[in-house]
Amino acid sequence: MVTAIYPGSFDPITKGHQAIALRASNIFDCLIIAIGKNMEKRCMFSLEERLLLVQKTFADIQKIKVVSYEGLTVDFCKTNNIRYVVRGLRSDMDWGAESAIAHANKLMSPEIETLFLLTEPQYTGVSSSIVREILVNRGDISAFVPDVVLNMIKNTHGDVF
Ligand code: ADP
């Protein structure tokens, strides 16, 4: 049974993340979406909200599990016996940051492989930061997030619509 982890902050999950996770779940026996607790970034959505949004998005897909974690991704992998990390790439801008993380992880833990999936063309311009920017300006995020997320955000953060 080959398991991979798809780590990130998912603040909030977008259609871009969703597509990457679905494609990765077709490659591996099990995909764990791991939401980092300790990231330095200030998040718009609480950890509980981010967990719930991702869980709802993949509620029908048994191969995808959702957890939160604290500390280094490589330590989470070692503790849970996971050898594969999946990340998404949108553009050469992602490449700069993503290769730095993957190289650091490789130096710390050579046995762990990072695999990159290139985003689907329609999601190149989709990011959590754009969704947050649209939200604070009371715009329409329906093209950017899964429907279940749209409905939950309307209920929980209705004041920003
Ligand atoms: P970060 O960990 O930088 O906060 P996110 O949590 O938003 O990034 O995303 C986690 C992973 O998903 C990263 O590898 C990021 O490049 C990727 N990703 C984000 N948005 C998209 C998208 N629209 N298409 C493909 N991959 C994406």
Short mmCIF file of N, CA and C and ligand atoms in Angstrom, two decimals:
data_model
loop_
_atom_site.label_atom_id
_atom_site.label_comp_id
_atom_site.label_asym_id
_atom_site.label_seq_id
_atom_site.Cartn_x
_atom_site.Cartn_y
_atom_site.Cartn_z
N MET A 1 0.85 -1.19 0.00
CA MET A 1 0.00 0.00 0.00
C MET A 1 0.89 1.25 0.00
N VAL A 2 0.81 2.03 -1.06
CA VAL A 2 1.67 3.21 -1.18
C VAL A 2 0.86 4.46 -0.84
N THR A 3 1.37 5.18 0.16
CA THR A 3 0.68 6.38 0.65
C THR A 3 1.52 7.61 0.33
N ALA A 4 0.84 8.69 -0.03
CA ALA A 4 1.53 9.97 -0.24
C ALA A 4 0.85 11.03 0.62
N ILE A 5 1.60 12.09 0.86
CA ILE A 5 1.06 13.23 1.61
C ILE A 5 1.00 14.44 0.67
N TYR A 6 -0.08 15.20 0.78
CA TYR A 6 -0.18 16.47 0.05
C TYR A 6 -0.29 17.56 1.13
N PRO A 7 0.84 18.18 1.46
CA PRO A 7 0.83 19.17 2.54
C PRO A 7 0.57 20.59 2.04
N GLY A 8 0.04 21.42 2.90
CA GLY A 8 -0.17 22.82 2.54
C GLY A 8 -0.96 23.53 3.62
N SER A 9 -1.25 24.78 3.36
CA SER A 9 -2.04 25.51 4.36
C SER A 9 -3.53 25.54 4.00
N PHE A 10 -3.86 25.45 2.72
CA PHE A 10 -5.26 25.32 2.28
C PHE A 10 -6.16 26.38 2.94
N ASP A 11 -5.79 27.62 2.72
CA ASP A 11 -6.46 28.74 3.42
C ASP A 11 -7.19 29.67 2.45
N PRO A 12 -8.29 29.25 1.81
CA PRO A 12 -8.96 27.95 1.92
C PRO A 12 -8.57 27.06 0.74
N ILE A 13 -9.06 25.82 0.78
CA ILE A 13 -8.87 24.91 -0.37
C ILE A 13 -9.53 25.52 -1.61
N THR A 14 -8.86 25.33 -2.76
CA THR A 14 -9.39 25.86 -4.02
C THR A 14 -9.63 24.70 -5.00
N LYS A 15 -10.22 25.05 -6.15
CA LYS A 15 -10.40 24.04 -7.20
C LYS A 15 -9.05 23.54 -7.71
N GLY A 16 -8.03 24.40 -7.62
CA GLY A 16 -6.67 23.99 -8.03
C GLY A 16 -6.15 22.88 -7.12
N HIS A 17 -6.26 23.09 -5.79
CA HIS A 17 -5.86 22.04 -4.84
C HIS A 17 -6.67 20.76 -5.07
N GLN A 18 -7.97 20.97 -5.25
CA GLN A 18 -8.88 19.81 -5.40
C GLN A 18 -8.44 18.92 -6.58
N ALA A 19 -8.13 19.58 -7.71
CA ALA A 19 -7.75 18.82 -8.90
C ALA A 19 -6.44 18.07 -8.68
N ILE A 20 -5.48 18.71 -8.01
CA ILE A 20 -4.19 18.05 -7.74
C ILE A 20 -4.42 16.83 -6.84
N ALA A 21 -5.23 17.01 -5.79
CA ALA A 21 -5.47 15.91 -4.84
C ALA A 21 -6.17 14.75 -5.53
N LEU A 22 -7.14 15.04 -6.38
CA LEU A 22 -7.85 13.97 -7.07
C LEU A 22 -6.91 13.20 -8.00
N ARG A 23 -6.06 13.93 -8.72
CA ARG A 23 -5.12 13.25 -9.61
C ARG A 23 -4.13 12.42 -8.81
N ALA A 24 -3.64 12.95 -7.69
CA ALA A 24 -2.69 12.19 -6.86
C ALA A 24 -3.37 10.95 -6.28
N SER A 25 -4.64 11.06 -5.96
CA SER A 25 -5.34 9.90 -5.37
C SER A 25 -5.52 8.79 -6.39
N ASN A 26 -5.43 9.13 -7.69
CA ASN A 26 -5.49 8.09 -8.72
C ASN A 26 -4.14 7.40 -8.93
N ILE A 27 -3.09 8.00 -8.38
CA ILE A 27 -1.75 7.43 -8.54
C ILE A 27 -1.39 6.55 -7.35
N PHE A 28 -1.77 7.03 -6.15
CA PHE A 28 -1.39 6.32 -4.92
C PHE A 28 -2.57 5.54 -4.34
N ASP A 29 -2.27 4.60 -3.44
CA ASP A 29 -3.34 3.83 -2.80
C ASP A 29 -4.08 4.71 -1.79
N CYS A 30 -3.34 5.62 -1.18
CA CYS A 30 -3.95 6.50 -0.17
C CYS A 30 -3.27 7.87 -0.25
N LEU A 31 -4.06 8.92 -0.19
CA LEU A 31 -3.49 10.28 -0.18
C LEU A 31 -3.93 10.97 1.11
N ILE A 32 -2.93 11.43 1.86
CA ILE A 32 -3.23 12.16 3.08
C ILE A 32 -3.04 13.65 2.82
N ILE A 33 -4.11 14.40 2.91
CA ILE A 33 -3.98 15.86 2.80
C ILE A 33 -3.67 16.36 4.21
N ALA A 34 -2.50 16.96 4.35
CA ALA A 34 -2.01 17.34 5.68
C ALA A 34 -1.95 18.86 5.79
N ILE A 35 -2.76 19.39 6.69
CA ILE A 35 -2.84 20.85 6.83
C ILE A 35 -1.88 21.28 7.95
N GLY A 36 -0.90 22.09 7.56
CA GLY A 36 0.14 22.50 8.50
C GLY A 36 -0.40 23.48 9.53
N LYS A 37 -0.04 23.20 10.80
CA LYS A 37 -0.50 24.04 11.91
C LYS A 37 0.44 25.19 12.17
N ASN A 38 1.72 24.92 11.92
CA ASN A 38 2.75 25.81 12.46
C ASN A 38 3.28 26.82 11.48
N MET A 39 2.56 27.00 10.37
CA MET A 39 3.11 27.87 9.35
C MET A 39 3.14 29.31 9.88
N GLU A 40 4.12 30.03 9.42
CA GLU A 40 4.29 31.38 9.95
C GLU A 40 3.20 32.33 9.46
N LYS A 41 2.57 31.91 8.35
CA LYS A 41 1.55 32.78 7.77
C LYS A 41 0.37 32.93 8.72
N ARG A 42 -0.22 34.11 8.69
CA ARG A 42 -1.48 34.31 9.41
C ARG A 42 -2.60 33.87 8.48
N CYS A 43 -3.45 32.99 8.98
CA CYS A 43 -4.48 32.44 8.12
C CYS A 43 -5.80 33.17 8.29
N MET A 44 -6.60 33.25 7.21
CA MET A 44 -7.94 33.83 7.29
C MET A 44 -8.90 32.84 7.95
N PHE A 45 -8.70 31.55 7.65
CA PHE A 45 -9.57 30.51 8.21
C PHE A 45 -8.83 29.77 9.32
N SER A 46 -9.57 29.44 10.38
CA SER A 46 -8.94 28.72 11.49
C SER A 46 -8.57 27.31 11.03
N LEU A 47 -7.73 26.67 11.79
CA LEU A 47 -7.33 25.29 11.44
C LEU A 47 -8.57 24.39 11.37
N GLU A 48 -9.49 24.56 12.31
CA GLU A 48 -10.70 23.74 12.33
C GLU A 48 -11.52 23.98 11.06
N GLU A 49 -11.63 25.24 10.65
CA GLU A 49 -12.39 25.56 9.43
C GLU A 49 -11.72 24.96 8.21
N ARG A 50 -10.39 25.11 8.14
CA ARG A 50 -9.68 24.59 6.98
C ARG A 50 -9.80 23.07 6.89
N LEU A 51 -9.72 22.41 8.05
CA LEU A 51 -9.89 20.95 8.08
C LEU A 51 -11.27 20.55 7.58
N LEU A 52 -12.28 21.25 8.08
CA LEU A 52 -13.66 20.93 7.73
C LEU A 52 -13.92 21.15 6.23
N LEU A 53 -13.38 22.25 5.69
CA LEU A 53 -13.58 22.56 4.27
C LEU A 53 -12.95 21.47 3.40
N VAL A 54 -11.75 21.01 3.78
CA VAL A 54 -11.09 19.97 2.99
C VAL A 54 -11.82 18.64 3.17
N GLN A 55 -12.22 18.34 4.42
CA GLN A 55 -12.96 17.09 4.65
C GLN A 55 -14.24 17.03 3.84
N LYS A 56 -14.99 18.13 3.82
CA LYS A 56 -16.25 18.17 3.06
C LYS A 56 -15.98 18.00 1.56
N THR A 57 -14.91 18.62 1.07
CA THR A 57 -14.58 18.55 -0.35
C THR A 57 -14.38 17.10 -0.80
N PHE A 58 -13.75 16.29 0.09
CA PHE A 58 -13.41 14.92 -0.31
C PHE A 58 -14.21 13.87 0.47
N ALA A 59 -15.37 14.26 0.97
CA ALA A 59 -16.16 13.35 1.81
C ALA A 59 -16.48 12.03 1.11
N ASP A 60 -16.62 12.08 -0.23
CA ASP A 60 -17.03 10.87 -0.97
C ASP A 60 -15.84 10.03 -1.42
N ILE A 61 -14.64 10.50 -1.14
CA ILE A 61 -13.47 9.79 -1.68
C ILE A 61 -12.69 9.12 -0.56
N GLN A 62 -12.86 7.80 -0.51
CA GLN A 62 -12.31 7.02 0.61
C GLN A 62 -10.78 7.03 0.64
N LYS A 63 -10.15 7.16 -0.54
CA LYS A 63 -8.69 7.10 -0.58
C LYS A 63 -8.04 8.36 -0.03
N ILE A 64 -8.84 9.43 0.14
CA ILE A 64 -8.26 10.69 0.62
C ILE A 64 -8.62 10.89 2.09
N LYS A 65 -7.57 11.07 2.90
CA LYS A 65 -7.78 11.34 4.32
C LYS A 65 -7.26 12.75 4.61
N VAL A 66 -7.80 13.38 5.62
CA VAL A 66 -7.40 14.76 5.93
C VAL A 66 -6.96 14.83 7.39
N VAL A 67 -5.77 15.38 7.60
CA VAL A 67 -5.24 15.52 8.97
C VAL A 67 -4.60 16.91 9.10
N SER A 68 -4.32 17.29 10.33
CA SER A 68 -3.48 18.46 10.54
C SER A 68 -2.18 17.98 11.18
N TYR A 69 -1.13 18.79 11.03
CA TYR A 69 0.14 18.39 11.65
C TYR A 69 0.93 19.63 12.04
N GLU A 70 1.85 19.38 12.96
CA GLU A 70 2.69 20.46 13.46
C GLU A 70 4.14 20.10 13.17
N GLY A 71 4.95 21.07 12.86
CA GLY A 71 6.37 20.78 12.66
C GLY A 71 6.70 20.50 11.20
N LEU A 72 7.85 19.85 10.99
CA LEU A 72 8.34 19.64 9.63
C LEU A 72 7.57 18.53 8.92
N THR A 73 7.35 18.75 7.61
CA THR A 73 6.67 17.73 6.80
C THR A 73 7.46 16.42 6.82
N VAL A 74 8.80 16.52 6.74
CA VAL A 74 9.60 15.27 6.71
C VAL A 74 9.46 14.49 8.02
N ASP A 75 9.29 15.20 9.13
CA ASP A 75 9.11 14.49 10.40
C ASP A 75 7.75 13.80 10.44
N PHE A 76 6.74 14.48 9.90
CA PHE A 76 5.41 13.85 9.82
C PHE A 76 5.51 12.58 8.95
N CYS A 77 6.25 12.68 7.84
CA CYS A 77 6.40 11.53 6.94
C CYS A 77 7.08 10.37 7.66
N LYS A 78 8.17 10.69 8.39
CA LYS A 78 8.93 9.62 9.07
C LYS A 78 8.07 8.95 10.12
N THR A 79 7.36 9.76 10.91
CA THR A 79 6.52 9.20 11.97
C THR A 79 5.45 8.27 11.41
N ASN A 80 4.96 8.64 10.21
CA ASN A 80 3.84 7.88 9.65
C ASN A 80 4.25 6.96 8.51
N ASN A 81 5.60 6.79 8.36
CA ASN A 81 6.09 5.86 7.34
C ASN A 81 5.65 6.21 5.91
N ILE A 82 5.72 7.49 5.58
CA ILE A 82 5.29 7.96 4.25
C ILE A 82 6.54 8.38 3.47
N ARG A 83 6.63 7.97 2.21
CA ARG A 83 7.83 8.27 1.43
C ARG A 83 7.59 9.26 0.31
N TYR A 84 6.36 9.65 0.07
CA TYR A 84 6.08 10.51 -1.09
C TYR A 84 5.33 11.77 -0.69
N VAL A 85 5.83 12.89 -1.17
CA VAL A 85 5.20 14.19 -0.94
C VAL A 85 4.74 14.72 -2.28
N VAL A 86 3.48 15.10 -2.38
CA VAL A 86 2.95 15.65 -3.63
C VAL A 86 2.81 17.16 -3.47
N ARG A 87 3.24 17.90 -4.48
CA ARG A 87 3.02 19.35 -4.51
C ARG A 87 2.53 19.73 -5.90
N GLY A 88 1.83 20.85 -5.97
CA GLY A 88 1.33 21.31 -7.26
C GLY A 88 2.20 22.43 -7.80
N LEU A 89 2.29 22.53 -9.11
CA LEU A 89 3.05 23.63 -9.73
C LEU A 89 2.14 24.38 -10.71
N ARG A 90 2.11 25.69 -10.55
CA ARG A 90 1.32 26.51 -11.48
C ARG A 90 2.19 27.18 -12.52
N SER A 91 3.32 27.70 -12.10
CA SER A 91 4.14 28.52 -13.00
C SER A 91 5.58 28.50 -12.52
N ASP A 92 6.43 29.23 -13.24
CA ASP A 92 7.83 29.27 -12.81
C ASP A 92 7.98 29.98 -11.46
N MET A 93 6.99 30.78 -11.08
CA MET A 93 7.05 31.40 -9.74
C MET A 93 6.93 30.34 -8.66
N ASP A 94 6.03 29.38 -8.85
CA ASP A 94 5.90 28.26 -7.90
C ASP A 94 7.20 27.47 -7.85
N TRP A 95 7.80 27.30 -9.02
CA TRP A 95 9.01 26.47 -9.08
C TRP A 95 10.09 26.97 -8.11
N GLY A 96 10.28 28.28 -8.04
CA GLY A 96 11.30 28.85 -7.15
C GLY A 96 11.09 28.41 -5.72
N ALA A 97 9.90 28.62 -5.21
CA ALA A 97 9.62 28.28 -3.81
C ALA A 97 9.56 26.76 -3.61
N GLU A 98 8.93 26.09 -4.56
CA GLU A 98 8.74 24.64 -4.40
C GLU A 98 10.05 23.87 -4.47
N SER A 99 10.94 24.29 -5.36
CA SER A 99 12.21 23.55 -5.46
C SER A 99 13.05 23.79 -4.20
N ALA A 100 12.97 24.98 -3.62
CA ALA A 100 13.72 25.24 -2.38
C ALA A 100 13.23 24.32 -1.26
N ILE A 101 11.92 24.18 -1.13
CA ILE A 101 11.37 23.30 -0.09
C ILE A 101 11.76 21.84 -0.37
N ALA A 102 11.59 21.43 -1.63
CA ALA A 102 11.88 20.03 -1.96
C ALA A 102 13.37 19.71 -1.76
N HIS A 103 14.24 20.67 -2.12
CA HIS A 103 15.68 20.42 -1.93
C HIS A 103 16.02 20.37 -0.44
N ALA A 104 15.43 21.24 0.36
CA ALA A 104 15.69 21.20 1.81
C ALA A 104 15.23 19.86 2.38
N ASN A 105 14.04 19.43 1.95
CA ASN A 105 13.53 18.14 2.44
C ASN A 105 14.45 16.99 2.01
N LYS A 106 15.00 17.09 0.81
CA LYS A 106 15.88 16.03 0.30
C LYS A 106 17.17 15.95 1.10
N LEU A 107 17.68 17.16 1.48
CA LEU A 107 18.92 17.17 2.28
C LEU A 107 18.67 16.58 3.66
N MET A 108 17.49 16.85 4.22
CA MET A 108 17.17 16.32 5.55
C MET A 108 16.82 14.84 5.50
N SER A 109 16.08 14.46 4.46
CA SER A 109 15.53 13.10 4.41
C SER A 109 15.61 12.55 2.98
N PRO A 110 16.80 12.02 2.58
CA PRO A 110 16.99 11.57 1.20
C PRO A 110 16.00 10.49 0.77
N GLU A 111 15.45 9.77 1.71
CA GLU A 111 14.55 8.65 1.34
C GLU A 111 13.16 9.14 0.93
N ILE A 112 12.88 10.42 1.18
CA ILE A 112 11.54 10.95 0.83
C ILE A 112 11.60 11.63 -0.54
N GLU A 113 10.69 11.26 -1.41
CA GLU A 113 10.63 11.86 -2.76
C GLU A 113 9.50 12.87 -2.84
N THR A 114 9.80 14.03 -3.45
CA THR A 114 8.74 15.00 -3.73
C THR A 114 8.34 14.85 -5.20
N LEU A 115 7.06 14.73 -5.44
CA LEU A 115 6.56 14.61 -6.82
C LEU A 115 5.69 15.82 -7.12
N PHE A 116 5.95 16.43 -8.29
CA PHE A 116 5.18 17.62 -8.68
C PHE A 116 4.17 17.28 -9.75
N LEU A 117 2.97 17.75 -9.56
CA LEU A 117 1.95 17.63 -10.60
C LEU A 117 1.69 19.03 -11.14
N LEU A 118 1.76 19.14 -12.46
CA LEU A 118 1.51 20.44 -13.10
C LEU A 118 0.01 20.72 -13.08
N THR A 119 -0.33 21.92 -12.71
CA THR A 119 -1.75 22.27 -12.62
C THR A 119 -2.43 22.15 -13.98
N GLU A 120 -3.73 21.94 -13.93
CA GLU A 120 -4.48 21.96 -15.18
C GLU A 120 -4.56 23.42 -15.64
N PRO A 121 -4.55 23.64 -16.98
CA PRO A 121 -4.43 25.01 -17.49
C PRO A 121 -5.46 25.99 -16.92
N GLN A 122 -6.68 25.50 -16.69
CA GLN A 122 -7.73 26.42 -16.20
C GLN A 122 -7.51 26.88 -14.76
N TYR A 123 -6.57 26.23 -14.05
CA TYR A 123 -6.34 26.61 -12.65
C TYR A 123 -5.01 27.34 -12.43
N THR A 124 -4.35 27.71 -13.49
CA THR A 124 -3.06 28.41 -13.35
C THR A 124 -3.20 29.68 -12.51
N GLY A 125 -4.32 30.37 -12.69
CA GLY A 125 -4.49 31.64 -11.98
C GLY A 125 -5.25 31.52 -10.66
N VAL A 126 -5.44 30.28 -10.20
CA VAL A 126 -6.23 30.08 -8.96
C VAL A 126 -5.28 29.91 -7.78
N SER A 127 -5.47 30.72 -6.75
CA SER A 127 -4.66 30.56 -5.53
C SER A 127 -5.51 30.94 -4.32
N SER A 128 -5.12 30.41 -3.17
CA SER A 128 -5.83 30.75 -1.94
C SER A 128 -5.72 32.25 -1.67
N SER A 129 -4.58 32.85 -1.99
CA SER A 129 -4.41 34.28 -1.68
C SER A 129 -5.36 35.12 -2.54
N ILE A 130 -5.59 34.73 -3.78
CA ILE A 130 -6.56 35.47 -4.61
C ILE A 130 -7.98 35.30 -4.05
N VAL A 131 -8.29 34.08 -3.61
CA VAL A 131 -9.62 33.85 -3.01
C VAL A 131 -9.81 34.75 -1.79
N ARG A 132 -8.78 34.84 -0.94
CA ARG A 132 -8.90 35.69 0.26
C ARG A 132 -9.08 37.16 -0.13
N GLU A 133 -8.33 37.57 -1.13
CA GLU A 133 -8.42 38.97 -1.61
C GLU A 133 -9.84 39.27 -2.14
N ILE A 134 -10.39 38.32 -2.89
CA ILE A 134 -11.75 38.51 -3.42
C ILE A 134 -12.75 38.56 -2.27
N LEU A 135 -12.54 37.65 -1.28
CA LEU A 135 -13.46 37.59 -0.14
C LEU A 135 -13.50 38.89 0.65
N VAL A 136 -12.34 39.45 0.94
CA VAL A 136 -12.34 40.68 1.75
C VAL A 136 -12.96 41.85 0.98
N ASN A 137 -12.96 41.71 -0.35
CA ASN A 137 -13.58 42.77 -1.16
C ASN A 137 -15.00 42.40 -1.61
N ARG A 138 -15.53 41.38 -0.95
CA ARG A 138 -16.92 40.94 -1.17
C ARG A 138 -17.23 40.56 -2.60
N GLY A 139 -16.24 39.91 -3.25
CA GLY A 139 -16.45 39.47 -4.63
C GLY A 139 -16.94 38.04 -4.70
N ASP A 140 -17.07 37.56 -5.92
CA ASP A 140 -17.63 36.23 -6.17
C ASP A 140 -16.51 35.20 -6.34
N ILE A 141 -16.44 34.23 -5.42
CA ILE A 141 -15.36 33.24 -5.47
C ILE A 141 -15.82 31.91 -6.08
N SER A 142 -17.02 31.90 -6.68
CA SER A 142 -17.58 30.61 -7.12
C SER A 142 -16.74 29.92 -8.19
N ALA A 143 -15.97 30.66 -8.97
CA ALA A 143 -15.14 30.02 -9.99
C ALA A 143 -13.87 29.41 -9.39
N PHE A 144 -13.58 29.74 -8.13
CA PHE A 144 -12.28 29.40 -7.55
C PHE A 144 -12.31 28.26 -6.54
N VAL A 145 -13.47 28.03 -5.90
CA VAL A 145 -13.51 27.03 -4.82
C VAL A 145 -14.59 25.98 -5.10
N PRO A 146 -14.41 24.76 -4.56
CA PRO A 146 -15.45 23.75 -4.72
C PRO A 146 -16.79 24.26 -4.14
N ASP A 147 -17.92 23.78 -4.72
CA ASP A 147 -19.24 24.26 -4.29
C ASP A 147 -19.47 24.09 -2.80
N VAL A 148 -19.04 22.97 -2.27
CA VAL A 148 -19.26 22.71 -0.84
C VAL A 148 -18.54 23.77 0.01
N VAL A 149 -17.39 24.20 -0.47
CA VAL A 149 -16.63 25.24 0.24
C VAL A 149 -17.34 26.59 0.12
N LEU A 150 -17.85 26.85 -1.08
CA LEU A 150 -18.58 28.10 -1.31
C LEU A 150 -19.76 28.21 -0.33
N ASN A 151 -20.51 27.11 -0.20
CA ASN A 151 -21.67 27.14 0.69
C ASN A 151 -21.27 27.30 2.14
N MET A 152 -20.21 26.60 2.55
CA MET A 152 -19.78 26.71 3.95
C MET A 152 -19.27 28.11 4.26
N ILE A 153 -18.53 28.70 3.32
CA ILE A 153 -17.99 30.04 3.55
C ILE A 153 -19.14 31.05 3.62
N LYS A 154 -20.16 30.84 2.78
CA LYS A 154 -21.32 31.75 2.82
C LYS A 154 -21.97 31.70 4.19
N ASN A 155 -22.04 30.48 4.77
CA ASN A 155 -22.68 30.33 6.08
C ASN A 155 -21.83 30.88 7.22
N THR A 156 -20.51 30.56 7.17
CA THR A 156 -19.66 30.91 8.31
C THR A 156 -19.07 32.31 8.21
N HIS A 157 -18.82 32.77 6.96
CA HIS A 157 -18.20 34.09 6.79
C HIS A 157 -19.13 34.97 5.96
N GLY A 158 -20.43 34.79 6.16
CA GLY A 158 -21.43 35.52 5.37
C GLY A 158 -21.24 37.02 5.39
N ASP A 159 -20.62 37.50 6.46
CA ASP A 159 -20.43 38.95 6.59
C ASP A 159 -19.49 39.50 5.53
N VAL A 160 -18.64 38.63 4.95
CA VAL A 160 -17.73 39.18 3.94
C VAL A 160 -18.33 39.11 2.54
N PHE A 161 -19.54 38.58 2.42
CA PHE A 161 -20.18 38.56 1.10
C PHE A 161 -21.00 39.82 0.88
P1 ADP B 1 1.42 26.93 0.60
O1 ADP B 1 1.88 25.62 1.17
O2 ADP B 1 2.47 27.68 -0.15
O3 ADP B 1 0.55 27.75 1.49
P2 ADP B 1 -0.97 26.09 -0.52
O4 ADP B 1 -1.33 25.53 0.78
O5 ADP B 1 -1.87 27.10 -1.11
O6 ADP B 1 0.49 26.55 -0.58
O7 ADP B 1 -0.86 24.92 -1.58
C1 ADP B 1 -0.25 23.68 -1.32
C2 ADP B 1 0.26 23.15 -2.63
O8 ADP B 1 -0.73 23.26 -3.63
C3 ADP B 1 1.48 23.86 -3.18
O9 ADP B 1 2.33 22.89 -3.77
C4 ADP B 1 0.94 24.78 -4.22
O10 ADP B 1 1.88 25.04 -5.24
C5 ADP B 1 -0.19 23.93 -4.74
N1 ADP B 1 -1.22 24.73 -5.39
C6 ADP B 1 -1.87 25.82 -4.93
N2 ADP B 1 -2.76 26.29 -5.81
C7 ADP B 1 -2.68 25.48 -6.90
C8 ADP B 1 -3.32 25.43 -8.18
N3 ADP B 1 -4.21 26.35 -8.55
N4 ADP B 1 -2.96 24.45 -9.04
C9 ADP B 1 -2.02 23.56 -8.68
N5 ADP B 1 -1.37 23.53 -7.50
C10 ADP B 1 -1.69 24.47 -6.62
#
